[in-house]
Amino acid sequence: MIQVRGLTKTISTGTHRVEILRGIDLDIPKGQVAAILGPSGSGKTTLLGLLAGLDSPTSGSILLDGEEIAGLPEDRMAELRGRKIGFVFQSYHLIPTLTAEENVLLPYELTGGGPDGASRARELLASVGLAERGEHYPVQLSGGEQQRVALARAFITRPPILFADEPTGNLDSENGSRILDLLFDMNRRGGSTLVLVTHDQELALRADRRITLRDGRVVADEP
Ligand SMILES: Nc1ncnc2c1ncn2[C@@H]1O[C@H](COP(=O)(O)OP(=O)(O)O)[C@@H](O)[C@H]1O
Ligand SMILES: [Mg+2]
């Protein structure tokens, strides 16, 4: 369960103050698939980063399963992220000096892992259609392929909550559908909560709920 109350984010850059989020209240129950929609610049990426504890809010509260994460010290936040959260970035954030397989394996090793890591990484790469690409480095992969590696990496710890920023943004329809099947399968089988920023109509329609942001506020919230 994710409970957000009065969440704001303001950034001051010298002379300017940008109010990115202007008071968000949101409850996302465990196991829900929530799509976050809204025009570019409406605050979607910022909201996702705050919910995942990658950034800290200016004010407000974020409870993950009853635990306040706003203002949590970074070491405790890192521990909680490792236990609970998977994140797929809009810009992938793969590590350039690691192969696809090593990138997928990394979060598993960082959280204690186990001897089955390499085989799990290979299975996940196969499930995103990259069985033959495990030894390749990010620069050797297209944008869509990097996006699929980033998804495989997010799945490896079987996180109870997965945040993904435009997970199908750079995929053709065949790979996009494959990724959606994988996401929804994860939700169904593992009961994981998915919070997805998307412009993808197919994804938005398959979600349990559509939350629309505009100018840092929730302007629609529809089942
Ligand atoms: N670090 C930052 N410094 C200044 N402005 C920012 C920063 N991050 C985001 N913004 C601004 O906040 C607004 C919302 O950004 P973002 O959350 O990335 O929107 P979205 O993902 O919906 O496109 C945009 O106007 C963006 O330019
Ligand atoms: Mg964005």
PDB file of N, CA, C and O in Angstrom, residues 18-80:
ATOM      1  N   VAL A  18      10.465  26.684  -9.128  1.00  0.00           N
ATOM      2  CA  VAL A  18       9.552  25.883  -9.945  1.00  0.00           C
ATOM      3  C   VAL A  18       8.770  24.955  -9.033  1.00  0.00           C
ATOM      4  O   VAL A  18       9.357  24.122  -8.339  1.00  0.00           O
ATOM      5  N   GLU A  19       7.459  25.123  -9.030  1.00  0.00           N
ATOM      6  CA  GLU A  19       6.603  24.217  -8.256  1.00  0.00           C
ATOM      7  C   GLU A  19       6.239  23.053  -9.155  1.00  0.00           C
ATOM      8  O   GLU A  19       5.350  23.164  -9.999  1.00  0.00           O
ATOM      9  N   ILE A  20       6.954  21.948  -8.963  1.00  0.00           N
ATOM     10  CA  ILE A  20       6.761  20.803  -9.861  1.00  0.00           C
ATOM     11  C   ILE A  20       5.538  19.985  -9.436  1.00  0.00           C
ATOM     12  O   ILE A  20       4.724  19.599 -10.264  1.00  0.00           O
ATOM     13  N   LEU A  21       5.417  19.729  -8.131  1.00  0.00           N
ATOM     14  CA  LEU A  21       4.233  19.041  -7.605  1.00  0.00           C
ATOM     15  C   LEU A  21       3.591  19.941  -6.565  1.00  0.00           C
ATOM     16  O   LEU A  21       4.261  20.467  -5.683  1.00  0.00           O
ATOM     17  N   ARG A  22       2.280  20.122  -6.676  1.00  0.00           N
ATOM     18  CA  ARG A  22       1.596  21.133  -5.869  1.00  0.00           C
ATOM     19  C   ARG A  22       0.565  20.549  -4.918  1.00  0.00           C
ATOM     20  O   ARG A  22      -0.510  21.112  -4.756  1.00  0.00           O
ATOM     21  N   GLY A  23       0.877  19.390  -4.319  1.00  0.00           N
ATOM     22  CA  GLY A  23      -0.064  18.837  -3.344  1.00  0.00           C
ATOM     23  C   GLY A  23      -0.776  17.630  -3.915  1.00  0.00           C
ATOM     24  O   GLY A  23      -1.869  17.726  -4.446  1.00  0.00           O
ATOM     25  N   ILE A  24      -0.099  16.488  -3.805  1.00  0.00           N
ATOM     26  CA  ILE A  24      -0.654  15.233  -4.344  1.00  0.00           C
ATOM     27  C   ILE A  24      -1.130  14.374  -3.166  1.00  0.00           C
ATOM     28  O   ILE A  24      -0.389  14.176  -2.199  1.00  0.00           O
ATOM     29  N   ASP A  25      -2.367  13.882  -3.274  1.00  0.00           N
ATOM     30  CA  ASP A  25      -2.910  12.915  -2.321  1.00  0.00           C
ATOM     31  C   ASP A  25      -3.309  11.681  -3.120  1.00  0.00           C
ATOM     32  O   ASP A  25      -4.019  11.813  -4.114  1.00  0.00           O
ATOM     33  N   LEU A  26      -2.853  10.516  -2.668  1.00  0.00           N
ATOM     34  CA  LEU A  26      -3.049   9.313  -3.481  1.00  0.00           C
ATOM     35  C   LEU A  26      -2.947   8.091  -2.583  1.00  0.00           C
ATOM     36  O   LEU A  26      -2.060   8.029  -1.734  1.00  0.00           O
ATOM     37  N   ASP A  27      -3.857   7.128  -2.775  1.00  0.00           N
ATOM     38  CA  ASP A  27      -3.719   5.822  -2.118  1.00  0.00           C
ATOM     39  C   ASP A  27      -3.663   4.775  -3.216  1.00  0.00           C
ATOM     40  O   ASP A  27      -4.580   4.697  -4.031  1.00  0.00           O
ATOM     41  N   ILE A  28      -2.610   3.995  -3.248  1.00  0.00           N
ATOM     42  CA  ILE A  28      -2.513   2.915  -4.229  1.00  0.00           C
ATOM     43  C   ILE A  28      -2.444   1.598  -3.457  1.00  0.00           C
ATOM     44  O   ILE A  28      -1.455   1.313  -2.793  1.00  0.00           O
ATOM     45  N   PRO A  29      -3.528   0.814  -3.506  1.00  0.00           N
ATOM     46  CA  PRO A  29      -3.552  -0.438  -2.743  1.00  0.00           C
ATOM     47  C   PRO A  29      -2.575  -1.468  -3.298  1.00  0.00           C
ATOM     48  O   PRO A  29      -2.205  -1.419  -4.474  1.00  0.00           O
ATOM     49  N   LYS A  30      -2.203  -2.385  -2.431  1.00  0.00           N
ATOM     50  CA  LYS A  30      -1.307  -3.469  -2.819  1.00  0.00           C
ATOM     51  C   LYS A  30      -1.911  -4.245  -3.979  1.00  0.00           C
ATOM     52  O   LYS A  30      -3.101  -4.542  -4.002  1.00  0.00           O
ATOM     53  N   GLY A  31      -1.068  -4.543  -4.968  1.00  0.00           N
ATOM     54  CA  GLY A  31      -1.502  -5.361  -6.094  1.00  0.00           C
ATOM     55  C   GLY A  31      -2.160  -4.584  -7.221  1.00  0.00           C
ATOM     56  O   GLY A  31      -2.477  -5.151  -8.261  1.00  0.00           O
ATOM     57  N   GLN A  32      -2.354  -3.292  -7.027  1.00  0.00           N
ATOM     58  CA  GLN A  32      -2.991  -2.507  -8.078  1.00  0.00           C
ATOM     59  C   GLN A  32      -1.999  -2.176  -9.206  1.00  0.00           C
ATOM     60  O   GLN A  32      -0.808  -2.030  -8.972  1.00  0.00           O
ATOM     61  N   VAL A  33      -2.539  -2.057 -10.425  1.00  0.00           N
ATOM     62  CA  VAL A  33      -1.758  -1.526 -11.538  1.00  0.00           C
ATOM     63  C   VAL A  33      -2.295  -0.119 -11.826  1.00  0.00           C
ATOM     64  O   VAL A  33      -3.431   0.033 -12.272  1.00  0.00           O
ATOM     65  N   ALA A  34      -1.488   0.874 -11.499  1.00  0.00           N
ATOM     66  CA  ALA A  34      -1.914   2.263 -11.682  1.00  0.00           C
ATOM     67  C   ALA A  34      -1.111   2.891 -12.804  1.00  0.00           C
ATOM     68  O   ALA A  34       0.118   2.825 -12.820  1.00  0.00           O
ATOM     69  N   ALA A  35      -1.807   3.483 -13.769  1.00  0.00           N
ATOM     70  CA  ALA A  35      -1.141   4.203 -14.861  1.00  0.00           C
ATOM     71  C   ALA A  35      -1.178   5.689 -14.535  1.00  0.00           C
ATOM     72  O   ALA A  35      -2.222   6.220 -14.157  1.00  0.00           O
ATOM     73  N   ILE A  36      -0.033   6.347 -14.658  1.00  0.00           N
ATOM     74  CA  ILE A  36       0.026   7.790 -14.464  1.00  0.00           C
ATOM     75  C   ILE A  36       0.157   8.445 -15.831  1.00  0.00           C
ATOM     76  O   ILE A  36       1.091   8.166 -16.580  1.00  0.00           O
ATOM     77  N   LEU A  37      -0.808   9.279 -16.139  1.00  0.00           N
ATOM     78  CA  LEU A  37      -0.876   9.927 -17.444  1.00  0.00           C
ATOM     79  C   LEU A  37      -0.725  11.427 -17.260  1.00  0.00           C
ATOM     80  O   LEU A  37      -0.820  11.932 -16.141  1.00  0.00           O
ATOM     81  N   GLY A  38      -0.536  12.109 -18.372  1.00  0.00           N
ATOM     82  CA  GLY A  38      -0.463  13.570 -18.296  1.00  0.00           C
ATOM     83  C   GLY A  38       0.523  14.097 -19.310  1.00  0.00           C
ATOM     84  O   GLY A  38       1.428  13.376 -19.736  1.00  0.00           O
ATOM     85  N   PRO A  39       0.368  15.362 -19.681  1.00  0.00           N
ATOM     86  CA  PRO A  39       1.264  15.943 -20.682  1.00  0.00           C
ATOM     87  C   PRO A  39       2.705  16.012 -20.188  1.00  0.00           C
ATOM     88  O   PRO A  39       2.957  15.943 -18.983  1.00  0.00           O
ATOM     89  N   SER A  40       3.603  16.161 -21.128  1.00  0.00           N
ATOM     90  CA  SER A  40       5.015  16.328 -20.800  1.00  0.00           C
ATOM     91  C   SER A  40       5.174  17.543 -19.882  1.00  0.00           C
ATOM     92  O   SER A  40       4.537  18.566 -20.082  1.00  0.00           O
ATOM     93  N   GLY A  41       5.985  17.390 -18.835  1.00  0.00           N
ATOM     94  CA  GLY A  41       6.205  18.502 -17.911  1.00  0.00           C
ATOM     95  C   GLY A  41       5.195  18.577 -16.776  1.00  0.00           C
ATOM     96  O   GLY A  41       5.275  19.470 -15.938  1.00  0.00           O
ATOM     97  N   SER A  42       4.252  17.617 -16.719  1.00  0.00           N
ATOM     98  CA  SER A  42       3.209  17.712 -15.692  1.00  0.00           C
ATOM     99  C   SER A  42       3.666  17.189 -14.327  1.00  0.00           C
ATOM    100  O   SER A  42       2.956  17.348 -13.340  1.00  0.00           O
ATOM    101  N   GLY A  43       4.841  16.544 -14.277  1.00  0.00           N
ATOM    102  CA  GLY A  43       5.381  16.100 -12.996  1.00  0.00           C
ATOM    103  C   GLY A  43       5.399  14.599 -12.786  1.00  0.00           C
ATOM    104  O   GLY A  43       5.714  14.106 -11.696  1.00  0.00           O
ATOM    105  N   LYS A  44       5.154  13.830 -13.846  1.00  0.00           N
ATOM    106  CA  LYS A  44       5.045  12.376 -13.717  1.00  0.00           C
ATOM    107  C   LYS A  44       6.345  11.738 -13.235  1.00  0.00           C
ATOM    108  O   LYS A  44       6.356  10.935 -12.305  1.00  0.00           O
ATOM    109  N   THR A  45       7.445  12.089 -13.899  1.00  0.00           N
ATOM    110  CA  THR A  45       8.741  11.497 -13.539  1.00  0.00           C
ATOM    111  C   THR A  45       9.140  11.903 -12.118  1.00  0.00           C
ATOM    112  O   THR A  45       9.653  11.088 -11.344  1.00  0.00           O
ATOM    113  N   THR A  46       8.880  13.166 -11.774  1.00  0.00           N
ATOM    114  CA  THR A  46       9.207  13.642 -10.431  1.00  0.00           C
ATOM    115  C   THR A  46       8.416  12.855  -9.381  1.00  0.00           C
ATOM    116  O   THR A  46       8.977  12.413  -8.372  1.00  0.00           O
ATOM    117  N   LEU A  47       7.122  12.658  -9.632  1.00  0.00           N
ATOM    118  CA  LEU A  47       6.286  11.913  -8.685  1.00  0.00           C
ATOM    119  C   LEU A  47       6.809  10.491  -8.503  1.00  0.00           C
ATOM    120  O   LEU A  47       6.958  10.007  -7.376  1.00  0.00           O
ATOM    121  N   LEU A  48       7.132   9.835  -9.609  1.00  0.00           N
ATOM    122  CA  LEU A  48       7.616   8.457  -9.535  1.00  0.00           C
ATOM    123  C   LEU A  48       8.913   8.382  -8.718  1.00  0.00           C
ATOM    124  O   LEU A  48       9.086   7.503  -7.881  1.00  0.00           O
ATOM    125  N   GLY A  49       9.816   9.328  -8.965  1.00  0.00           N
ATOM    126  CA  GLY A  49      11.085   9.363  -8.234  1.00  0.00           C
ATOM    127  C   GLY A  49      10.880   9.555  -6.730  1.00  0.00           C
ATOM    128  O   GLY A  49      11.586   8.949  -5.917  1.00  0.00           O
ATOM    129  N   LEU A  50       9.904  10.365  -6.369  1.00  0.00           N
ATOM    130  CA  LEU A  50       9.615  10.575  -4.944  1.00  0.00           C
ATOM    131  C   LEU A  50       9.031   9.307  -4.321  1.00  0.00           C
ATOM    132  O   LEU A  50       9.434   8.906  -3.223  1.00  0.00           O
ATOM    133  N   LEU A  51       8.098   8.667  -5.037  1.00  0.00           N
ATOM    134  CA  LEU A  51       7.455   7.465  -4.489  1.00  0.00           C
ATOM    135  C   LEU A  51       8.478   6.353  -4.284  1.00  0.00           C
ATOM    136  O   LEU A  51       8.350   5.533  -3.380  1.00  0.00           O
ATOM    137  N   ALA A  52       9.493   6.331  -5.140  1.00  0.00           N
ATOM    138  CA  ALA A  52      10.526   5.292  -5.046  1.00  0.00           C
ATOM    139  C   ALA A  52      11.665   5.705  -4.111  1.00  0.00           C
ATOM    140  O   ALA A  52      12.639   4.971  -3.960  1.00  0.00           O
ATOM    141  N   GLY A  53      11.551   6.870  -3.503  1.00  0.00           N
ATOM    142  CA  GLY A  53      12.592   7.306  -2.562  1.00  0.00           C
ATOM    143  C   GLY A  53      13.902   7.659  -3.232  1.00  0.00           C
ATOM    144  O   GLY A  53      14.953   7.643  -2.607  1.00  0.00           O
ATOM    145  N   LEU A  54      13.852   7.993  -4.530  1.00  0.00           N
ATOM    146  CA  LEU A  54      15.077   8.364  -5.235  1.00  0.00           C
ATOM    147  C   LEU A  54      15.350   9.858  -5.084  1.00  0.00           C
ATOM    148  O   LEU A  54      16.419  10.344  -5.414  1.00  0.00           O
ATOM    149  N   ASP A  55      14.355  10.565  -4.577  1.00  0.00           N
ATOM    150  CA  ASP A  55      14.417  12.021  -4.465  1.00  0.00           C
ATOM    151  C   ASP A  55      13.586  12.346  -3.227  1.00  0.00           C
ATOM    152  O   ASP A  55      12.748  11.544  -2.819  1.00  0.00           O
ATOM    153  N   SER A  56      13.835  13.518  -2.599  1.00  0.00           N
ATOM    154  CA  SER A  56      13.035  13.816  -1.404  1.00  0.00           C
ATOM    155  C   SER A  56      12.088  14.978  -1.659  1.00  0.00           C
ATOM    156  O   SER A  56      12.419  15.927  -2.380  1.00  0.00           O
ATOM    157  N   PRO A  57      10.882  14.894  -1.067  1.00  0.00           N
ATOM    158  CA  PRO A  57       9.885  15.926  -1.310  1.00  0.00           C
ATOM    159  C   PRO A  57      10.190  17.207  -0.553  1.00  0.00           C
ATOM    160  O   PRO A  57      10.965  17.197   0.404  1.00  0.00           O
ATOM    161  N   THR A  58       9.588  18.307  -0.991  1.00  0.00           N
ATOM    162  CA  THR A  58       9.679  19.565  -0.258  1.00  0.00           C
ATOM    163  C   THR A  58       8.784  19.497   0.976  1.00  0.00           C
ATOM    164  O   THR A  58       9.176  19.930   2.059  1.00  0.00           O
ATOM    165  N   SER A  59       7.593  18.932   0.835  1.00  0.00           N
ATOM    166  CA  SER A  59       6.735  18.683   1.996  1.00  0.00           C
ATOM    167  C   SER A  59       5.809  17.525   1.674  1.00  0.00           C
ATOM    168  O   SER A  59       5.684  17.119   0.513  1.00  0.00           O
ATOM    169  N   GLY A  60       5.182  17.009   2.732  1.00  0.00           N
ATOM    170  CA  GLY A  60       4.226  15.929   2.535  1.00  0.00           C
ATOM    171  C   GLY A  60       4.761  14.602   3.014  1.00  0.00           C
ATOM    172  O   GLY A  60       5.900  14.508   3.485  1.00  0.00           O
ATOM    173  N   SER A  61       3.916  13.599   2.890  1.00  0.00           N
ATOM    174  CA  SER A  61       4.203  12.294   3.469  1.00  0.00           C
ATOM    175  C   SER A  61       4.004  11.192   2.439  1.00  0.00           C
ATOM    176  O   SER A  61       3.117  11.267   1.594  1.00  0.00           O
ATOM    177  N   ILE A  62       4.892  10.192   2.495  1.00  0.00           N
ATOM    178  CA  ILE A  62       4.763   9.006   1.636  1.00  0.00           C
ATOM    179  C   ILE A  62       4.939   7.780   2.518  1.00  0.00           C
ATOM    180  O   ILE A  62       6.019   7.566   3.074  1.00  0.00           O
ATOM    181  N   LEU A  63       3.871   7.013   2.674  1.00  0.00           N
ATOM    182  CA  LEU A  63       3.979   5.781   3.454  1.00  0.00           C
ATOM    183  C   LEU A  63       4.001   4.598   2.501  1.00  0.00           C
ATOM    184  O   LEU A  63       3.124   4.465   1.646  1.00  0.00           O
ATOM    185  N   LEU A  64       5.018   3.750   2.644  1.00  0.00           N
ATOM    186  CA  LEU A  64       5.051   2.476   1.916  1.00  0.00           C
ATOM    187  C   LEU A  64       4.798   1.387   2.942  1.00  0.00           C
ATOM    188  O   LEU A  64       5.604   1.218   3.869  1.00  0.00           O
ATOM    189  N   ASP A  65       3.664   0.703   2.826  1.00  0.00           N
ATOM    190  CA  ASP A  65       3.257  -0.290   3.830  1.00  0.00           C
ATOM    191  C   ASP A  65       3.389   0.283   5.242  1.00  0.00           C
ATOM    192  O   ASP A  65       3.942  -0.364   6.133  1.00  0.00           O
ATOM    193  N   GLY A  66       2.933   1.504   5.405  1.00  0.00           N
ATOM    194  CA  GLY A  66       2.904   2.129   6.725  1.00  0.00           C
ATOM    195  C   GLY A  66       4.204   2.768   7.175  1.00  0.00           C
ATOM    196  O   GLY A  66       4.266   3.404   8.217  1.00  0.00           O
ATOM    197  N   GLU A  67       5.247   2.623   6.372  1.00  0.00           N
ATOM    198  CA  GLU A  67       6.556   3.164   6.758  1.00  0.00           C
ATOM    199  C   GLU A  67       6.818   4.475   6.023  1.00  0.00           C
ATOM    200  O   GLU A  67       6.763   4.524   4.786  1.00  0.00           O
ATOM    201  N   GLU A  68       7.077   5.533   6.785  1.00  0.00           N
ATOM    202  CA  GLU A  68       7.317   6.857   6.184  1.00  0.00           C
ATOM    203  C   GLU A  68       8.673   6.865   5.470  1.00  0.00           C
ATOM    204  O   GLU A  68       9.705   6.562   6.068  1.00  0.00           O
ATOM    205  N   ILE A  69       8.668   7.214   4.191  1.00  0.00           N
ATOM    206  CA  ILE A  69       9.958   7.278   3.482  1.00  0.00           C
ATOM    207  C   ILE A  69      10.429   8.704   3.240  1.00  0.00           C
ATOM    208  O   ILE A  69      11.592   8.919   2.917  1.00  0.00           O
ATOM    209  N   ALA A  70       9.515   9.691   3.386  1.00  0.00           N
ATOM    210  CA  ALA A  70       9.952  11.087   3.194  1.00  0.00           C
ATOM    211  C   ALA A  70      10.918  11.432   4.319  1.00  0.00           C
ATOM    212  O   ALA A  70      10.605  11.274   5.493  1.00  0.00           O
ATOM    213  N   GLY A  71      12.127  11.831   3.961  1.00  0.00           N
ATOM    214  CA  GLY A  71      13.107  12.209   4.970  1.00  0.00           C
ATOM    215  C   GLY A  71      13.886  11.046   5.573  1.00  0.00           C
ATOM    216  O   GLY A  71      14.678  11.234   6.498  1.00  0.00           O
ATOM    217  N   LEU A  72      13.682   9.862   5.060  1.00  0.00           N
ATOM    218  CA  LEU A  72      14.438   8.700   5.552  1.00  0.00           C
ATOM    219  C   LEU A  72      15.912   8.855   5.159  1.00  0.00           C
ATOM    220  O   LEU A  72      16.209   9.232   4.025  1.00  0.00           O
ATOM    221  N   PRO A  73      16.831   8.581   6.084  1.00  0.00           N
ATOM    222  CA  PRO A  73      18.249   8.679   5.707  1.00  0.00           C
ATOM    223  C   PRO A  73      18.585   7.731   4.554  1.00  0.00           C
ATOM    224  O   PRO A  73      17.970   6.663   4.437  1.00  0.00           O
ATOM    225  N   GLU A  74      19.544   8.117   3.720  1.00  0.00           N
ATOM    226  CA  GLU A  74      19.818   7.385   2.489  1.00  0.00           C
ATOM    227  C   GLU A  74      20.178   5.906   2.716  1.00  0.00           C
ATOM    228  O   GLU A  74      19.763   5.044   1.948  1.00  0.00           O
ATOM    229  N   ASP A  75      20.900   5.612   3.791  1.00  0.00           N
ATOM    230  CA  ASP A  75      21.262   4.195   3.987  1.00  0.00           C
ATOM    231  C   ASP A  75      20.021   3.345   4.271  1.00  0.00           C
ATOM    232  O   ASP A  75      19.880   2.241   3.743  1.00  0.00           O
ATOM    233  N   ARG A  76      19.077   3.901   5.055  1.00  0.00           N
ATOM    234  CA  ARG A  76      17.850   3.140   5.323  1.00  0.00           C
ATOM    235  C   ARG A  76      16.977   3.080   4.081  1.00  0.00           C
ATOM    236  O   ARG A  76      16.317   2.075   3.817  1.00  0.00           O
ATOM    237  N   MET A  77      16.980   4.165   3.311  1.00  0.00           N
ATOM    238  CA  MET A  77      16.196   4.177   2.075  1.00  0.00           C
ATOM    239  C   MET A  77      16.743   3.149   1.099  1.00  0.00           C
ATOM    240  O   MET A  77      15.984   2.428   0.454  1.00  0.00           O
ATOM    241  N   ALA A  78      18.070   3.062   0.998  1.00  0.00           N
ATOM    242  CA  ALA A  78      18.686   2.107   0.070  1.00  0.00           C
ATOM    243  C   ALA A  78      18.311   0.680   0.468  1.00  0.00           C
ATOM    244  O   ALA A  78      18.014  -0.164  -0.385  1.00  0.00           O
ATOM    245  N   GLU A  79      18.303   0.439   1.753  1.00  0.00           N
ATOM    246  CA  GLU A  79      17.957  -0.894   2.247  1.00  0.00           C
ATOM    247  C   GLU A  79      16.503  -1.216   1.896  1.00  0.00           C
ATOM    248  O   GLU A  79      16.187  -2.296   1.396  1.00  0.00           O
ATOM    249  N   LEU A  80      15.624  -0.241   2.129  1.00  0.00           N
ATOM    250  CA  LEU A  80      14.201  -0.434   1.830  1.00  0.00           C
ATOM    251  C   LEU A  80      13.966  -0.611   0.323  1.00  0.00           C
ATOM    252  O   LEU A  80      13.198  -1.469  -0.101  1.00  0.00           O
TER     253      LEU A  80
END
